[in-house]
């Protein structure tokens, strides 16, 4: 097994960091790795914003309820960015380009490219012995975050990455069995028995782990989350306000 696969297989989310900032060399290595992620048509439709302002970090941490944002060695925000590709166009071209960017294909491409860049960044951090946690909770404060970061149209913050020197080594969460994720030639919808076995495994994991023990299963977690009305309409409204009508 090569070193890259070993790093990948050792992954766990780190939420407790030592009070040691990342070096400039480490930050640049993480950004360079993110930029090497594959991207459709060489579009590169993402941007990364590093947050160093302590007051801004405090506001983002409080608003997203993720205190480790303040405590990590460096905090990155990954954004879908379709603004940059229009900068060299004439005004009439920009108008037509903006109309075409309403097709969901382009938003999906920007989100996917951002996710690939994010994973490269996360892997780069872990390969240097750092810890990291991906934070989707920043999207709970989109209007404020948009204002704080001074984002133009067609730029949307998607997710944060807190990286730093780890001050914990938590248990690794069991993953779904390979047979429930990987199929050859066609999808296998007959997965209920495998999911039920996995639910039991997750219940055992949560009951046995050292910190934050709880009684929960994988399915039960998402049933509880989705079997109710969710206040997520604001996300769609925000995306539309940034220029995406998503046809």
Coordinates of C-alpha atoms in Angstrom, one line a residue:
X1 CA 0.0 0.0 0.0
X2 CA 1.5 3.4 -1.0
X3 CA 1.8 6.4 1.2
X4 CA -1.1 8.3 -0.5
X5 CA -3.6 5.5 0.2
X6 CA -2.3 5.2 3.8
X7 CA -3.0 8.9 4.4
X8 CA -6.5 8.6 2.9
X9 CA -7.3 5.5 4.9
X10 CA -6.2 7.2 8.2
X11 CA -8.7 10.1 7.7
X12 CA -10.7 11.4 10.6
X13 CA -12.2 14.8 11.3
X14 CA -10.2 16.9 13.8
X15 CA -12.0 19.5 15.8
X16 CA -9.4 20.2 18.5
X17 CA -6.2 22.0 17.6
X18 CA -3.0 23.1 19.3
X19 CA -2.5 26.9 19.4
X20 CA 0.0 26.8 16.5
X21 CA -0.6 28.7 13.3
X22 CA 0.1 27.1 9.9
X23 CA 3.3 28.4 8.2
X24 CA 3.2 30.2 5.0
X25 CA 4.8 27.2 3.3
X26 CA 2.0 24.9 4.6
X27 CA -0.7 27.3 3.5
X28 CA 0.8 27.6 0.0
X29 CA 1.2 23.8 -0.3
X30 CA -2.5 23.3 0.6
X31 CA -3.7 25.9 -1.9
X32 CA -1.4 24.5 -4.7
X33 CA -2.8 21.1 -4.1
X34 CA -6.3 22.4 -4.3
X35 CA -5.6 24.1 -7.6
X36 CA -4.4 20.8 -9.1
X37 CA -7.8 19.2 -8.8
X38 CA -9.4 18.2 -12.0
X39 CA -12.0 20.6 -13.5
X40 CA -14.3 20.4 -16.4
X41 CA -13.1 22.2 -19.6
X42 CA -10.3 23.8 -17.5
X43 CA -13.0 26.1 -16.1
X44 CA -11.5 26.2 -12.6
X45 CA -14.8 27.6 -11.2
X46 CA -13.8 28.0 -7.6
X47 CA -12.1 30.4 -5.3
X48 CA -10.5 30.0 -1.9
X49 CA -10.6 32.7 0.8
X50 CA -8.3 32.4 3.7
X51 CA -9.6 34.1 6.8
X52 CA -7.0 35.6 9.1
X53 CA -9.0 38.5 10.7
X54 CA -9.7 37.5 14.3
X55 CA -13.0 39.4 14.5
X56 CA -14.2 37.8 11.3
X57 CA -13.2 34.4 12.5
X58 CA -15.1 35.0 15.7
X59 CA -18.2 36.0 13.9
X60 CA -18.1 33.0 11.5
X61 CA -17.5 30.6 14.4
X62 CA -20.4 32.0 16.4
X63 CA -22.8 32.2 13.5
X64 CA -22.1 28.7 12.3
X65 CA -21.7 27.2 15.8
X66 CA -18.3 25.8 15.0
X67 CA -15.9 27.1 17.7
X68 CA -12.9 25.3 16.2
X69 CA -12.9 27.9 13.4
X70 CA -11.3 30.3 15.8
X71 CA -9.0 27.7 17.3
X72 CA -7.5 26.1 14.2
X73 CA -4.1 27.0 12.6
X74 CA -5.8 28.4 9.4
X75 CA -9.3 28.6 8.0
X76 CA -10.2 28.4 4.3
X77 CA -13.5 29.0 2.7
X78 CA -14.2 27.3 -0.7
X79 CA -16.5 29.2 -3.0
X80 CA -18.2 28.3 -6.3
X81 CA -17.0 31.0 -8.6
X82 CA -18.4 31.7 -12.1
X83 CA -17.7 35.4 -11.9
X84 CA -14.1 35.3 -12.9
X85 CA -14.7 33.8 -16.4
X86 CA -16.8 36.8 -17.5
X87 CA -14.2 39.5 -16.6
X88 CA -12.6 39.7 -20.1
X89 CA -16.0 39.8 -21.9
X90 CA -17.7 42.9 -23.3
X91 CA -20.8 44.1 -21.5
X92 CA -23.2 42.5 -24.1
X93 CA -21.3 39.3 -23.9
X94 CA -21.5 39.3 -20.1
X95 CA -25.2 39.7 -20.3
X96 CA -25.5 36.6 -22.5
X97 CA -23.0 34.7 -20.4
X98 CA -24.9 35.5 -17.3
X99 CA -28.1 34.2 -18.8
X100 CA -26.4 30.9 -19.8
X101 CA -25.0 30.5 -16.3
X102 CA -28.6 30.1 -15.1
X103 CA -28.5 26.5 -16.4
X104 CA -28.0 24.2 -13.4
X105 CA -25.2 22.5 -15.3
X106 CA -22.8 25.4 -14.6
X107 CA -23.7 25.7 -10.9
X108 CA -23.3 21.9 -10.5
X109 CA -19.9 22.1 -12.3
X110 CA -18.8 24.8 -10.0
X111 CA -19.9 23.0 -6.9
X112 CA -18.2 19.7 -8.0
X113 CA -15.0 21.5 -8.9
X114 CA -15.0 23.2 -5.5
X115 CA -15.5 19.8 -3.8
X116 CA -12.6 18.3 -5.7
X117 CA -10.4 21.2 -4.8
X118 CA -11.5 20.9 -1.1
X119 CA -10.6 17.2 -1.0
X120 CA -7.2 17.9 -2.5
X121 CA -6.6 20.6 0.2
X122 CA -7.8 18.3 3.0
X123 CA -5.6 15.5 1.8
X124 CA -2.6 17.8 1.4
X125 CA -3.0 19.0 5.0
X126 CA -3.3 15.4 6.3
X127 CA -0.2 14.4 4.3
X128 CA 1.8 17.0 6.2
X129 CA 0.7 15.6 9.6
X130 CA -1.9 18.3 10.1
X131 CA -5.5 17.7 11.1
X132 CA -8.6 19.2 9.4
X133 CA -12.3 19.3 9.5
X134 CA -14.7 20.2 6.6
X135 CA -17.4 22.6 7.8
X136 CA -20.6 22.8 5.9
X137 CA -22.3 24.8 8.7
X138 CA -21.0 28.1 7.3
X139 CA -24.0 27.9 4.9
X140 CA -26.3 28.6 7.8
X141 CA -25.1 32.3 7.7
X142 CA -25.0 32.9 3.9
X143 CA -26.3 36.5 3.7
X144 CA -24.0 37.6 6.5
X145 CA -21.1 35.6 5.1
X146 CA -21.7 37.1 1.6
X147 CA -21.5 40.6 3.1
X148 CA -18.5 39.9 5.3
X149 CA -16.5 38.4 2.4
X150 CA -17.7 41.1 -0.1
X151 CA -18.6 38.5 -2.7
X152 CA -19.7 39.5 -6.2
X153 CA -22.6 37.9 -8.2
X154 CA -22.0 34.3 -9.3
X155 CA -19.7 33.6 -6.3
X156 CA -21.2 31.5 -3.5
X157 CA -19.5 30.2 -0.3
X158 CA -20.0 26.5 0.0
X159 CA -17.9 25.0 2.7
X160 CA -15.0 25.8 5.1
X161 CA -11.8 23.9 5.9
X162 CA -10.3 24.3 9.4
X163 CA -6.7 23.0 9.4
X164 CA -4.0 22.9 12.1
X165 CA -1.8 20.8 14.4
X166 CA -4.2 18.2 15.9
X167 CA -4.7 18.0 19.6
X168 CA -6.8 14.9 19.5
X169 CA -6.9 11.6 17.6
X170 CA -10.6 10.5 17.6
X171 CA -11.9 7.1 16.7
X172 CA -12.5 6.5 13.0
X173 CA -16.2 6.2 12.1
X174 CA -17.1 3.0 10.2
X175 CA -18.0 3.5 6.6
X176 CA -20.8 1.8 4.7
X177 CA -19.8 -1.6 3.4
X178 CA -18.2 -1.5 0.0
X179 CA -21.0 -3.6 -1.5
X180 CA -23.5 -0.9 -0.5
X181 CA -21.6 1.8 -2.4
X182 CA -19.9 0.1 -5.3
X183 CA -21.9 -1.6 -8.1
X184 CA -20.8 -3.0 -11.5
X185 CA -22.8 -2.1 -14.6
X186 CA -26.1 -1.2 -12.9
X187 CA -27.4 0.1 -9.5
X188 CA -28.4 -2.4 -6.9
X189 CA -31.6 -1.2 -5.1
X190 CA -31.7 -4.3 -2.9
X191 CA -29.7 -2.7 0.0
X192 CA -32.1 -2.7 3.0
X193 CA -30.4 -5.7 4.7
X194 CA -27.0 -4.2 4.3
X195 CA -28.2 -0.8 5.6
X196 CA -29.7 -2.5 8.6
X197 CA -26.4 -4.3 9.4
X198 CA -24.6 -1.0 9.1
X199 CA -27.1 0.7 11.4
X200 CA -26.2 -1.9 14.1
X201 CA -22.5 -1.3 13.5
X202 CA -22.9 2.4 13.9
X203 CA -25.0 2.0 17.1
X204 CA -22.2 -0.2 18.5
X205 CA -19.6 2.4 17.5
X206 CA -21.5 5.3 19.1
X207 CA -22.1 3.3 22.3
X208 CA -18.4 2.3 22.6
X209 CA -16.5 5.4 21.7
X210 CA -14.6 7.3 24.3
X211 CA -16.2 10.7 23.9
X212 CA -19.7 11.9 23.0
X213 CA -21.4 8.5 23.4
X214 CA -24.9 8.4 22.0
X215 CA -27.6 6.1 21.0
X216 CA -28.0 6.5 17.3
X217 CA -28.0 4.7 14.0
X218 CA -27.0 5.9 10.5
X219 CA -30.5 5.6 9.1
X220 CA -32.1 6.9 12.3
X221 CA -30.0 10.1 12.2
X222 CA -31.3 11.0 8.7
X223 CA -34.8 9.9 9.3
X224 CA -34.9 12.3 12.3
X225 CA -33.4 15.0 10.1
X226 CA -35.6 14.7 7.1
X227 CA -38.9 13.6 8.5
X228 CA -39.9 17.2 9.3
X229 CA -40.1 20.6 7.7
X230 CA -36.7 22.1 7.3
X231 CA -36.0 25.8 7.2
X232 CA -33.8 25.6 4.2
X233 CA -35.7 27.8 1.7
X234 CA -33.4 30.6 2.4
X235 CA -30.5 28.7 0.7
X236 CA -32.4 28.6 -2.6
X237 CA -33.3 32.3 -2.3
X238 CA -29.7 33.2 -1.6
X239 CA -28.4 31.3 -4.7
X240 CA -30.9 33.0 -6.9
X241 CA -30.0 36.4 -5.5
X242 CA -26.4 35.7 -6.6
X243 CA -27.5 35.4 -10.3
X244 CA -28.3 31.7 -10.5
X245 CA -31.9 31.0 -11.6
X246 CA -31.0 27.3 -12.1
X247 CA -33.0 26.3 -15.1

